[in-house]
PDB file of C-alpha atoms in Angstrom:
ATOM      1  CA  MET A   1      76.714 113.094 -67.960  1.00  0.00           C
ATOM      2  CA  HIS A   2      76.820 109.883 -65.950  1.00  0.00           C
ATOM      3  CA  PRO A   3      79.859 107.930 -67.235  1.00  0.00           C
ATOM      4  CA  THR A   4      77.786 104.743 -67.455  1.00  0.00           C
ATOM      5  CA  LEU A   5      75.261 106.519 -69.704  1.00  0.00           C
ATOM      6  CA  ALA A   6      77.678 107.386 -72.502  1.00  0.00           C
ATOM      7  CA  PRO A   7      78.040 103.895 -74.038  1.00  0.00           C
ATOM      8  CA  GLN A   8      74.264 103.424 -73.968  1.00  0.00           C
ATOM      9  CA  LEU A   9      73.582 106.831 -75.473  1.00  0.00           C
ATOM     10  CA  LEU A  10      76.231 106.859 -78.203  1.00  0.00           C
ATOM     11  CA  ASP A  11      75.587 104.075 -80.685  1.00  0.00           C
ATOM     12  CA  PRO A  12      78.415 103.369 -83.192  1.00  0.00           C
ATOM     13  CA  LEU A  13      76.772 105.361 -86.004  1.00  0.00           C
ATOM     14  CA  THR A  14      76.322 108.497 -83.897  1.00  0.00           C
ATOM     15  CA  LEU A  15      79.763 108.108 -82.343  1.00  0.00           C
ATOM     16  CA  GLY A  16      81.257 108.032 -85.835  1.00  0.00           C
ATOM     17  CA  ARG A  17      79.346 111.167 -86.794  1.00  0.00           C
ATOM     18  CA  LEU A  18      80.499 113.052 -83.692  1.00  0.00           C
ATOM     19  CA  THR A  19      84.169 112.167 -84.135  1.00  0.00           C
ATOM     20  CA  GLY A  20      83.912 113.217 -87.779  1.00  0.00           C
ATOM     21  CA  LEU A  21      82.442 116.600 -86.897  1.00  0.00           C
ATOM     22  CA  ALA A  22      84.804 117.725 -84.165  1.00  0.00           C
ATOM     23  CA  SER A  23      87.775 116.845 -82.013  1.00  0.00           C
ATOM     24  CA  PHE A  24      85.693 114.546 -79.857  1.00  0.00           C
ATOM     25  CA  ASP A  25      87.122 112.108 -77.331  1.00  0.00           C
ATOM     26  CA  PRO A  26      84.422 109.636 -76.192  1.00  0.00           C
ATOM     27  CA  ALA A  27      86.671 108.532 -73.339  1.00  0.00           C
ATOM     28  CA  VAL A  28      86.358 111.929 -71.629  1.00  0.00           C
ATOM     29  CA  VAL A  29      83.026 111.623 -69.838  1.00  0.00           C
ATOM     30  CA  VAL A  30      82.664 113.524 -66.575  1.00  0.00           C
ATOM     31  CA  ASP A  31      80.015 114.082 -63.932  1.00  0.00           C
ATOM     32  CA  ASP A  32      82.227 116.416 -61.890  1.00  0.00           C
ATOM     33  CA  PHE A  33      83.807 119.465 -63.519  1.00  0.00           C
ATOM     34  CA  SER A  34      86.289 119.937 -60.648  1.00  0.00           C
ATOM     35  CA  THR A  35      88.441 116.862 -61.310  1.00  0.00           C
ATOM     36  CA  PRO A  36      91.897 117.382 -62.884  1.00  0.00           C
ATOM     37  CA  GLU A  37      90.775 115.485 -65.996  1.00  0.00           C
ATOM     38  CA  ALA A  38      87.719 117.705 -66.394  1.00  0.00           C
ATOM     39  CA  VAL A  39      89.616 120.951 -65.782  1.00  0.00           C
ATOM     40  CA  ALA A  40      92.217 119.962 -68.378  1.00  0.00           C
ATOM     41  CA  ALA A  41      89.519 119.157 -70.922  1.00  0.00           C
ATOM     42  CA  LEU A  42      87.614 122.392 -70.253  1.00  0.00           C
ATOM     43  CA  ALA A  43      90.640 124.533 -71.080  1.00  0.00           C
ATOM     44  CA  ASP A  44      90.121 124.155 -74.819  1.00  0.00           C
ATOM     45  CA  THR A  45      86.472 123.045 -74.964  1.00  0.00           C
ATOM     46  CA  GLU A  46      84.233 124.957 -77.371  1.00  0.00           C
ATOM     47  CA  VAL A  47      81.125 122.762 -77.085  1.00  0.00           C
ATOM     48  CA  ILE A  48      79.865 120.686 -74.164  1.00  0.00           C
ATOM     49  CA  LEU A  49      77.812 117.644 -75.143  1.00  0.00           C
ATOM     50  CA  SER A  50      75.703 116.968 -72.063  1.00  0.00           C
ATOM     51  CA  SER A  51      73.018 114.555 -70.975  1.00  0.00           C
ATOM     52  CA  TRP A  52      71.460 113.310 -67.726  1.00  0.00           C
ATOM     53  CA  GLY A  53      73.809 113.733 -64.785  1.00  0.00           C
ATOM     54  CA  CYS A  54      75.626 116.795 -66.080  1.00  0.00           C
ATOM     55  CA  PRO A  55      76.715 118.985 -63.123  1.00  0.00           C
ATOM     56  CA  PRO A  56      75.883 122.708 -63.140  1.00  0.00           C
ATOM     57  CA  ILE A  57      77.872 124.840 -65.553  1.00  0.00           C
ATOM     58  CA  ASP A  58      78.437 127.704 -63.154  1.00  0.00           C
ATOM     59  CA  GLU A  59      80.851 130.646 -62.938  1.00  0.00           C
ATOM     60  CA  GLY A  60      83.719 128.407 -61.864  1.00  0.00           C
ATOM     61  CA  VAL A  61      83.235 126.039 -64.777  1.00  0.00           C
ATOM     62  CA  LEU A  62      82.965 128.926 -67.229  1.00  0.00           C
ATOM     63  CA  ALA A  63      86.167 130.451 -65.859  1.00  0.00           C
ATOM     64  CA  ALA A  64      87.934 127.162 -66.580  1.00  0.00           C
ATOM     65  CA  ALA A  65      86.427 127.060 -70.098  1.00  0.00           C
ATOM     66  CA  PRO A  66      87.316 130.370 -71.767  1.00  0.00           C
ATOM     67  CA  GLN A  67      86.555 129.027 -75.257  1.00  0.00           C
ATOM     68  CA  LEU A  68      83.158 127.524 -74.408  1.00  0.00           C
ATOM     69  CA  ARG A  69      80.509 128.753 -76.836  1.00  0.00           C
ATOM     70  CA  ALA A  70      77.696 126.182 -76.813  1.00  0.00           C
ATOM     71  CA  VAL A  71      75.956 123.446 -74.846  1.00  0.00           C
ATOM     72  CA  ILE A  72      74.283 120.633 -76.775  1.00  0.00           C
ATOM     73  CA  HIS A  73      72.078 118.610 -74.444  1.00  0.00           C
ATOM     74  CA  ALA A  74      71.289 115.052 -75.528  1.00  0.00           C
ATOM     75  CA  ALA A  75      68.280 114.835 -73.201  1.00  0.00           C
ATOM     76  CA  GLY A  76      65.334 116.997 -72.128  1.00  0.00           C
ATOM     77  CA  SER A  77      65.389 119.860 -69.641  1.00  0.00           C
ATOM     78  CA  VAL A  78      68.513 122.006 -69.304  1.00  0.00           C
ATOM     79  CA  LYS A  79      67.374 123.633 -66.053  1.00  0.00           C
ATOM     80  CA  HIS A  80      69.575 121.423 -63.886  1.00  0.00           C
ATOM     81  CA  HIS A  81      72.899 122.391 -65.469  1.00  0.00           C
ATOM     82  CA  VAL A  82      72.554 125.510 -67.631  1.00  0.00           C
ATOM     83  CA  THR A  83      72.855 128.307 -65.081  1.00  0.00           C
ATOM     84  CA  ASP A  84      72.260 132.057 -65.295  1.00  0.00           C
ATOM     85  CA  ALA A  85      76.005 132.418 -65.816  1.00  0.00           C
ATOM     86  CA  CYS A  86      75.684 130.521 -69.103  1.00  0.00           C
ATOM     87  CA  TRP A  87      73.098 132.978 -70.386  1.00  0.00           C
ATOM     88  CA  GLU A  88      75.224 135.908 -69.219  1.00  0.00           C
ATOM     89  CA  ARG A  89      78.170 134.465 -71.167  1.00  0.00           C
ATOM     90  CA  GLY A  90      75.885 134.314 -74.217  1.00  0.00           C
ATOM     91  CA  LEU A  91      76.258 130.585 -74.747  1.00  0.00           C
ATOM     92  CA  GLN A  92      74.179 128.955 -77.441  1.00  0.00           C
ATOM     93  CA  VAL A  93      72.084 126.141 -75.963  1.00  0.00           C
ATOM     94  CA  THR A  94      70.101 123.386 -77.612  1.00  0.00           C
ATOM     95  CA  SER A  95      68.246 120.373 -76.261  1.00  0.00           C
ATOM     96  CA  ALA A  96      66.942 117.070 -77.591  1.00  0.00           C
ATOM     97  CA  ALA A  97      63.750 117.604 -75.589  1.00  0.00           C
ATOM     98  CA  TRP A  98      61.746 117.192 -78.797  1.00  0.00           C
ATOM     99  CA  ALA A  99      63.266 113.727 -79.297  1.00  0.00           C
ATOM    100  CA  ASN A 100      62.646 112.719 -75.687  1.00  0.00           C
ATOM    101  CA  ALA A 101      59.039 113.901 -76.041  1.00  0.00           C
ATOM    102  CA  LEU A 102      58.233 111.253 -78.645  1.00  0.00           C
ATOM    103  CA  PRO A 103      58.365 108.115 -76.452  1.00  0.00           C
ATOM    104  CA  VAL A 104      56.567 109.963 -73.634  1.00  0.00           C
ATOM    105  CA  ALA A 105      53.751 110.804 -76.035  1.00  0.00           C
ATOM    106  CA  GLU A 106      53.625 107.211 -77.291  1.00  0.00           C
ATOM    107  CA  TYR A 107      53.412 105.926 -73.710  1.00  0.00           C
ATOM    108  CA  THR A 108      50.619 108.410 -73.001  1.00  0.00           C
ATOM    109  CA  VAL A 109      48.570 107.440 -76.035  1.00  0.00           C
ATOM    110  CA  ALA A 110      48.849 103.768 -75.104  1.00  0.00           C
ATOM    111  CA  ALA A 111      47.756 104.654 -71.571  1.00  0.00           C
ATOM    112  CA  VAL A 112      44.757 106.660 -72.822  1.00  0.00           C
ATOM    113  CA  LEU A 113      43.521 103.857 -75.055  1.00  0.00           C
ATOM    114  CA  PHE A 114      44.025 101.189 -72.380  1.00  0.00           C
ATOM    115  CA  ALA A 115      42.390 103.397 -69.750  1.00  0.00           C
ATOM    116  CA  ASN A 116      39.186 103.861 -71.726  1.00  0.00           C
ATOM    117  CA  LYS A 117      39.148 100.129 -72.461  1.00  0.00           C
ATOM    118  CA  GLN A 118      39.576  99.467 -68.697  1.00  0.00           C
ATOM    119  CA  ILE A 119      42.288  96.945 -69.459  1.00  0.00           C
ATOM    120  CA  LEU A 120      43.635  96.782 -65.906  1.00  0.00           C
ATOM    121  CA  ARG A 121      40.219  95.927 -64.488  1.00  0.00           C
ATOM    122  CA  LEU A 122      39.354  93.453 -67.241  1.00  0.00           C
ATOM    123  CA  ALA A 123      42.704  91.697 -66.940  1.00  0.00           C
ATOM    124  CA  ALA A 124      42.353  91.416 -63.152  1.00  0.00           C
ATOM    125  CA  GLU A 125      38.845  89.970 -63.425  1.00  0.00           C
ATOM    126  CA  TYR A 126      39.892  87.503 -66.113  1.00  0.00           C
ATOM    127  CA  ARG A 127      42.886  86.428 -64.017  1.00  0.00           C
ATOM    128  CA  GLN A 128      40.639  85.895 -61.007  1.00  0.00           C
ATOM    129  CA  HIS A 129      37.806  83.991 -62.724  1.00  0.00           C
ATOM    130  CA  ARG A 130      39.778  82.129 -65.446  1.00  0.00           C
ATOM    131  CA  ALA A 131      36.558  81.430 -67.299  1.00  0.00           C
ATOM    132  CA  PRO A 132      34.321  83.013 -69.946  1.00  0.00           C
ATOM    133  CA  GLY A 133      32.684  86.270 -68.901  1.00  0.00           C
ATOM    134  CA  ASP A 134      29.850  88.423 -70.166  1.00  0.00           C
ATOM    135  CA  TRP A 135      32.101  91.445 -70.700  1.00  0.00           C
ATOM    136  CA  ILE A 136      29.582  93.318 -72.840  1.00  0.00           C
ATOM    137  CA  HIS A 137      26.950  93.380 -70.119  1.00  0.00           C
ATOM    138  CA  SER A 138      29.253  93.555 -67.100  1.00  0.00           C
ATOM    139  CA  HIS A 139      31.188  96.531 -68.526  1.00  0.00           C
ATOM    140  CA  PRO A 140      28.720  98.502 -70.657  1.00  0.00           C
ATOM    141  CA  THR A 141      30.599 101.804 -70.443  1.00  0.00           C
ATOM    142  CA  ILE A 142      34.079 100.763 -71.575  1.00  0.00           C
ATOM    143  CA  GLY A 143      35.627 101.707 -74.904  1.00  0.00           C
ATOM    144  CA  ASN A 144      37.275 104.597 -76.732  1.00  0.00           C
ATOM    145  CA  TYR A 145      34.434 105.612 -79.033  1.00  0.00           C
ATOM    146  CA  ARG A 146      33.262 109.173 -78.273  1.00  0.00           C
ATOM    147  CA  ARG A 147      35.229 109.398 -75.052  1.00  0.00           C
ATOM    148  CA  THR A 148      36.563 112.724 -73.809  1.00  0.00           C
ATOM    149  CA  VAL A 149      40.276 113.143 -73.174  1.00  0.00           C
ATOM    150  CA  GLY A 150      41.596 116.232 -71.410  1.00  0.00           C
ATOM    151  CA  ILE A 151      45.157 117.376 -72.119  1.00  0.00           C
ATOM    152  CA  VAL A 152      46.688 119.659 -69.489  1.00  0.00           C
ATOM    153  CA  GLY A 153      49.460 121.633 -71.164  1.00  0.00           C
ATOM    154  CA  ALA A 154      50.270 122.173 -74.840  1.00  0.00           C
ATOM    155  CA  SER A 155      53.923 121.339 -74.289  1.00  0.00           C
ATOM    156  CA  ARG A 156      55.992 119.416 -76.840  1.00  0.00           C
ATOM    157  CA  ILE A 157      54.660 116.218 -75.333  1.00  0.00           C
ATOM    158  CA  GLY A 158      51.111 117.527 -75.026  1.00  0.00           C
ATOM    159  CA  ARG A 159      51.059 118.576 -78.671  1.00  0.00           C
ATOM    160  CA  ARG A 160      52.459 115.247 -79.824  1.00  0.00           C
ATOM    161  CA  VAL A 161      49.827 113.408 -77.749  1.00  0.00           C
ATOM    162  CA  ILE A 162      47.110 115.508 -79.399  1.00  0.00           C
ATOM    163  CA  GLU A 163      48.545 114.749 -82.829  1.00  0.00           C
ATOM    164  CA  LEU A 164      48.644 110.998 -82.174  1.00  0.00           C
ATOM    165  CA  LEU A 165      45.129 110.940 -80.687  1.00  0.00           C
ATOM    166  CA  ARG A 166      43.564 112.963 -83.505  1.00  0.00           C
ATOM    167  CA  PRO A 167      42.708 109.943 -85.741  1.00  0.00           C
ATOM    168  CA  TYR A 168      40.624 108.332 -82.982  1.00  0.00           C
ATOM    169  CA  ASP A 169      36.954 109.034 -82.302  1.00  0.00           C
ATOM    170  CA  LEU A 170      37.702 111.122 -79.236  1.00  0.00           C
ATOM    171  CA  ASP A 171      36.704 114.571 -78.047  1.00  0.00           C
ATOM    172  CA  LEU A 172      39.959 116.336 -77.164  1.00  0.00           C
ATOM    173  CA  LEU A 173      39.881 119.098 -74.557  1.00  0.00           C
ATOM    174  CA  LEU A 174      42.895 121.296 -73.866  1.00  0.00           C
ATOM    175  CA  HIS A 175      43.854 123.566 -71.006  1.00  0.00           C
ATOM    176  CA  ASP A 176      46.875 125.796 -71.456  1.00  0.00           C
ATOM    177  CA  PRO A 177      47.014 129.395 -70.168  1.00  0.00           C
ATOM    178  CA  TYR A 178      49.487 130.371 -72.906  1.00  0.00           C
ATOM    179  CA  LEU A 179      47.209 129.331 -75.807  1.00  0.00           C
ATOM    180  CA  ASP A 180      44.226 131.218 -77.179  1.00  0.00           C
ATOM    181  CA  ALA A 181      41.101 129.627 -78.659  1.00  0.00           C
ATOM    182  CA  GLY A 182      42.339 129.929 -82.226  1.00  0.00           C
ATOM    183  CA  GLN A 183      45.618 128.185 -81.485  1.00  0.00           C
ATOM    184  CA  ALA A 184      43.809 125.399 -79.650  1.00  0.00           C
ATOM    185  CA  ALA A 185      41.446 124.940 -82.602  1.00  0.00           C
ATOM    186  CA  VAL A 186      44.390 124.608 -84.988  1.00  0.00           C
ATOM    187  CA  LEU A 187      45.622 121.733 -82.828  1.00  0.00           C
ATOM    188  CA  GLY A 188      42.209 120.056 -83.181  1.00  0.00           C
ATOM    189  CA  THR A 189      41.172 120.585 -79.574  1.00  0.00           C
ATOM    190  CA  ARG A 190      38.531 122.508 -77.654  1.00  0.00           C
ATOM    191  CA  PRO A 191      40.006 124.990 -75.144  1.00  0.00           C
ATOM    192  CA  VAL A 192      38.454 124.864 -71.668  1.00  0.00           C
ATOM    193  CA  GLY A 193      39.234 125.899 -68.130  1.00  0.00           C
ATOM    194  CA  LEU A 194      40.984 123.362 -65.965  1.00  0.00           C
ATOM    195  CA  ASP A 195      37.940 122.790 -63.743  1.00  0.00           C
ATOM    196  CA  GLU A 196      35.778 122.093 -66.774  1.00  0.00           C
ATOM    197  CA  LEU A 197      38.406 119.768 -68.208  1.00  0.00           C
ATOM    198  CA  CYS A 198      38.474 117.751 -64.979  1.00  0.00           C
ATOM    199  CA  GLU A 199      34.682 117.587 -64.834  1.00  0.00           C
ATOM    200  CA  GLN A 200      34.138 116.482 -68.444  1.00  0.00           C
ATOM    201  CA  SER A 201      37.063 114.180 -69.188  1.00  0.00           C
ATOM    202  CA  ASP A 202      37.069 110.410 -69.051  1.00  0.00           C
ATOM    203  CA  VAL A 203      40.859 110.623 -69.052  1.00  0.00           C
ATOM    204  CA  VAL A 204      42.957 113.558 -67.799  1.00  0.00           C
ATOM    205  CA  SER A 205      46.580 113.553 -68.978  1.00  0.00           C
ATOM    206  CA  VAL A 206      49.050 115.994 -67.417  1.00  0.00           C
ATOM    207  CA  HIS A 207      51.775 117.581 -69.574  1.00  0.00           C
ATOM    208  CA  ALA A 208      52.418 120.932 -67.875  1.00  0.00           C
ATOM    209  CA  PRO A 209      55.926 121.953 -66.716  1.00  0.00           C
ATOM    210  CA  GLU A 210      57.078 121.801 -63.116  1.00  0.00           C
ATOM    211  CA  LEU A 211      56.953 125.380 -61.866  1.00  0.00           C
ATOM    212  CA  PRO A 212      56.050 127.002 -58.542  1.00  0.00           C
ATOM    213  CA  ALA A 213      52.699 127.940 -60.086  1.00  0.00           C
ATOM    214  CA  THR A 214      51.946 124.352 -61.128  1.00  0.00           C
ATOM    215  CA  ARG A 215      52.563 122.667 -57.772  1.00  0.00           C
ATOM    216  CA  HIS A 216      49.430 120.629 -56.968  1.00  0.00           C
ATOM    217  CA  LEU A 217      47.818 121.924 -60.145  1.00  0.00           C
ATOM    218  CA  ILE A 218      45.558 118.886 -59.862  1.00  0.00           C
ATOM    219  CA  ASP A 219      44.636 119.330 -56.218  1.00  0.00           C
ATOM    220  CA  ARG A 220      42.062 117.741 -53.943  1.00  0.00           C
ATOM    221  CA  ARG A 221      39.260 119.932 -55.256  1.00  0.00           C
ATOM    222  CA  ARG A 222      39.986 119.190 -58.903  1.00  0.00           C
ATOM    223  CA  LEU A 223      40.361 115.470 -58.231  1.00  0.00           C
ATOM    224  CA  ALA A 224      36.895 115.590 -56.654  1.00  0.00           C
ATOM    225  CA  LEU A 225      35.573 117.182 -59.856  1.00  0.00           C
ATOM    226  CA  MET A 226      36.635 114.188 -61.952  1.00  0.00           C
ATOM    227  CA  LYS A 227      34.013 111.652 -63.015  1.00  0.00           C
ATOM    228  CA  ASP A 228      33.601 108.399 -61.133  1.00  0.00           C
ATOM    229  CA  GLY A 229      35.744 105.858 -62.952  1.00  0.00           C
ATOM    230  CA  ALA A 230      37.870 108.463 -64.756  1.00  0.00           C
ATOM    231  CA  THR A 231      41.619 107.973 -65.170  1.00  0.00           C
ATOM    232  CA  LEU A 232      44.415 110.404 -64.328  1.00  0.00           C
ATOM    233  CA  ILE A 233      47.657 110.000 -66.304  1.00  0.00           C
ATOM    234  CA  ASN A 234      50.816 111.775 -65.150  1.00  0.00           C
ATOM    235  CA  THR A 235      54.031 111.652 -67.187  1.00  0.00           C
ATOM    236  CA  SER A 236      55.118 115.176 -66.218  1.00  0.00           C
ATOM    237  CA  ARG A 237      56.299 115.575 -62.610  1.00  0.00           C
ATOM    238  CA  GLY A 238      54.885 114.202 -59.400  1.00  0.00           C
ATOM    239  CA  SER A 239      54.611 117.652 -57.816  1.00  0.00           C
ATOM    240  CA  LEU A 240      51.785 118.631 -60.175  1.00  0.00           C
ATOM    241  CA  ILE A 241      49.426 116.242 -58.364  1.00  0.00           C
ATOM    242  CA  ASP A 242      48.262 116.340 -54.733  1.00  0.00           C
ATOM    243  CA  GLN A 243      49.425 112.768 -54.230  1.00  0.00           C
ATOM    244  CA  ASP A 244      47.859 112.256 -50.799  1.00  0.00           C
ATOM    245  CA  ALA A 245      44.472 113.349 -52.120  1.00  0.00           C
ATOM    246  CA  LEU A 246      44.895 111.134 -55.169  1.00  0.00           C
ATOM    247  CA  ILE A 247      45.697 108.100 -53.000  1.00  0.00           C
ATOM    248  CA  GLU A 248      42.462 108.684 -51.087  1.00  0.00           C
ATOM    249  CA  GLU A 249      40.450 108.749 -54.326  1.00  0.00           C
ATOM    250  CA  LEU A 250      42.221 105.635 -55.598  1.00  0.00           C
ATOM    251  CA  ALA A 251      41.794 103.732 -52.328  1.00  0.00           C
ATOM    252  CA  ALA A 252      38.075 104.496 -52.497  1.00  0.00           C
ATOM    253  CA  ASP A 253      38.083 102.995 -56.030  1.00  0.00           C
ATOM    254  CA  ARG A 254      36.536 106.154 -57.421  1.00  0.00           C
ATOM    255  CA  LEU A 255      39.351 107.003 -59.843  1.00  0.00           C
ATOM    256  CA  ASN A 256      42.046 105.142 -61.751  1.00  0.00           C
ATOM    257  CA  ALA A 257      45.595 106.306 -62.410  1.00  0.00           C
ATOM    258  CA  VAL A 258      48.563 105.722 -64.684  1.00  0.00           C
ATOM    259  CA  LEU A 259      51.575 107.224 -62.930  1.00  0.00           C
ATOM    260  CA  ASP A 260      55.065 107.344 -64.394  1.00  0.00           C
ATOM    261  CA  VAL A 261      56.138 110.066 -61.963  1.00  0.00           C
ATOM    262  CA  THR A 262      55.460 110.454 -58.242  1.00  0.00           C
ATOM    263  CA  THR A 263      56.586 112.354 -55.152  1.00  0.00           C
ATOM    264  CA  PRO A 264      59.262 111.330 -54.354  1.00  0.00           C
ATOM    265  CA  ASP A 265      60.352 110.012 -57.737  1.00  0.00           C
ATOM    266  CA  VAL A 266      61.107 106.616 -56.153  1.00  0.00           C
ATOM    267  CA  LEU A 267      58.340 105.838 -53.686  1.00  0.00           C
ATOM    268  CA  PRO A 268      59.004 104.258 -50.288  1.00  0.00           C
ATOM    269  CA  ALA A 269      58.431 100.534 -50.236  1.00  0.00           C
ATOM    270  CA  ASP A 270      55.257 100.859 -48.155  1.00  0.00           C
ATOM    271  CA  SER A 271      53.489 103.255 -50.526  1.00  0.00           C
ATOM    272  CA  PRO A 272      49.958 102.058 -51.317  1.00  0.00           C
ATOM    273  CA  LEU A 273      50.473 103.059 -54.941  1.00  0.00           C
ATOM    274  CA  TYR A 274      52.458  99.856 -55.502  1.00  0.00           C
ATOM    275  CA  ASP A 275      49.520  97.655 -54.559  1.00  0.00           C
ATOM    276  CA  LEU A 276      46.307  99.438 -55.533  1.00  0.00           C
ATOM    277  CA  PRO A 277      44.666  97.413 -58.326  1.00  0.00           C
ATOM    278  CA  ASN A 278      43.397 100.527 -60.128  1.00  0.00           C
ATOM    279  CA  VAL A 279      46.895 102.004 -60.505  1.00  0.00           C
ATOM    280  CA  LEU A 280      49.432 101.342 -63.236  1.00  0.00           C
ATOM    281  CA  LEU A 281      52.713 102.513 -61.686  1.00  0.00           C
ATOM    282  CA  THR A 282      55.873 102.665 -63.800  1.00  0.00           C
ATOM    283  CA  PRO A 283      59.404 103.775 -62.764  1.00  0.00           C
ATOM    284  CA  HIS A 284      59.760 107.040 -64.731  1.00  0.00           C
ATOM    285  CA  ALA A 285      60.050 104.918 -67.848  1.00  0.00           C
ATOM    286  CA  ALA A 286      57.943 106.903 -70.332  1.00  0.00           C
ATOM    287  CA  GLY A 287      60.943 108.884 -71.565  1.00  0.00           C
ATOM    288  CA  SER A 288      63.782 107.601 -73.689  1.00  0.00           C
ATOM    289  CA  LEU A 289      65.114 104.159 -72.808  1.00  0.00           C
ATOM    290  CA  GLY A 290      67.106 101.550 -74.719  1.00  0.00           C
ATOM    291  CA  SER A 291      67.107 102.232 -78.458  1.00  0.00           C
ATOM    292  CA  GLU A 292      65.256 105.517 -77.883  1.00  0.00           C
ATOM    293  CA  LEU A 293      68.432 106.967 -76.357  1.00  0.00           C
ATOM    294  CA  HIS A 294      70.016 106.793 -79.799  1.00  0.00           C
ATOM    295  CA  ARG A 295      67.387 109.202 -81.163  1.00  0.00           C
ATOM    296  CA  MET A 296      68.506 111.822 -78.639  1.00  0.00           C
ATOM    297  CA  ALA A 297      72.168 111.230 -79.470  1.00  0.00           C
ATOM    298  CA  GLY A 298      71.374 111.548 -83.160  1.00  0.00           C
ATOM    299  CA  ALA A 299      69.575 114.823 -82.479  1.00  0.00           C
ATOM    300  CA  ALA A 300      72.667 116.101 -80.668  1.00  0.00           C
ATOM    301  CA  ALA A 301      74.873 115.094 -83.599  1.00  0.00           C
ATOM    302  CA  ASP A 302      72.555 116.957 -85.971  1.00  0.00           C
ATOM    303  CA  GLU A 303      72.900 120.102 -83.896  1.00  0.00           C
ATOM    304  CA  LEU A 304      76.677 119.761 -83.706  1.00  0.00           C
ATOM    305  CA  ALA A 305      76.734 119.489 -87.513  1.00  0.00           C
ATOM    306  CA  ARG A 306      74.756 122.730 -87.757  1.00  0.00           C
ATOM    307  CA  TYR A 307      77.087 124.439 -85.296  1.00  0.00           C
ATOM    308  CA  ALA A 308      80.169 123.265 -87.211  1.00  0.00           C
ATOM    309  CA  ALA A 309      78.642 124.633 -90.422  1.00  0.00           C
ATOM    310  CA  GLY A 310      77.980 128.008 -88.819  1.00  0.00           C
ATOM    311  CA  LEU A 311      74.210 127.509 -88.829  1.00  0.00           C
ATOM    312  CA  PRO A 312      71.836 128.313 -85.960  1.00  0.00           C
ATOM    313  CA  PHE A 313      70.539 125.424 -83.894  1.00  0.00           C
ATOM    314  CA  ALA A 314      67.327 123.824 -85.154  1.00  0.00           C
ATOM    315  CA  HIS A 315      66.049 123.421 -81.596  1.00  0.00           C
ATOM    316  CA  PRO A 316      67.484 126.299 -79.568  1.00  0.00           C
ATOM    317  CA  VAL A 317      66.740 126.810 -75.894  1.00  0.00           C
ATOM    318  CA  LEU A 318      66.205 130.514 -75.225  1.00  0.00           C
ATOM    319  CA  PRO A 319      66.573 132.180 -71.821  1.00  0.00           C
ATOM    320  CA  GLN A 320      63.191 133.905 -72.103  1.00  0.00           C
ATOM    321  CA  ASP A 321      61.448 130.541 -72.412  1.00  0.00           C
ATOM    322  CA  ILE A 322      63.059 128.905 -69.386  1.00  0.00           C
ATOM    323  CA  HIS A 323      60.461 130.227 -66.926  1.00  0.00           C
ATOM    324  CA  ARG A 324      57.685 128.186 -68.530  1.00  0.00           C
ATOM    325  CA  SER A 325      59.552 125.085 -69.693  1.00  0.00           C
ATOM    326  CA  ALA A 326      60.048 121.745 -67.976  1.00  0.00           C
TER     327      ALA A 326
END
């Protein structure tokens, strides 16, 4: 992991748990497995505790770590560092993706409720006029009552968003090619095709994984299907949206957007997305930050405790699931 991340991730309580469970040296934090310090540590390492910034665990790393048996990832996706060689070695792998999903879902729910209330537009008008306004008559269509929200992807985050939105008076649509109608009904949603979801939703929230098949999943044609005044929320990956087509729709003031991810992840300074009044743009901040990092570290400590006790991981990552995960 990034050396600067470790002290933010490992709060004193979790650090105490980790040192009590294993021979754990918090001073050994590496983002390059080829350094002499890393090679020396790998020689007798049984478990790698990883997080953001972990380099790939490839054949060379595995050769230097003959006792390595498990990777416990205190973050989300393991695709960037758990290689095919790890699966061939038979390593056990677990991830705190479930813990990182919680703040993303909370961000999304807040965005959905604010979007239907048209908070950005109301706040801008109030700031401009600085006087009483007839909001009831000037904005007769705002509000969350009986609005339709479309969820694209029944991922961990998508399912948590559905769970958190269920108490509200919303019609929840779901598109996920891996779910049948019965499974969608159990979640409290109505399964629909993606075109229908785009056409009917007041808010479309994207929670599908980044895969070759999902590039520009929301393309120019599907953006055109969305209602005038609808909002697109993306907390997944920027590649899932045709960003150029979205900018055109936003510049025409036909759609609104809440974007926590873009292409590239950090936009150039002249991107219109910074300045469009109908866009809420955040710097990939929906996931774990601040105190939320401690939840992921705690999840990793829980898994290490299970490993030390000879129990299977509670949240294993399996090689057969990698092809459809984030």
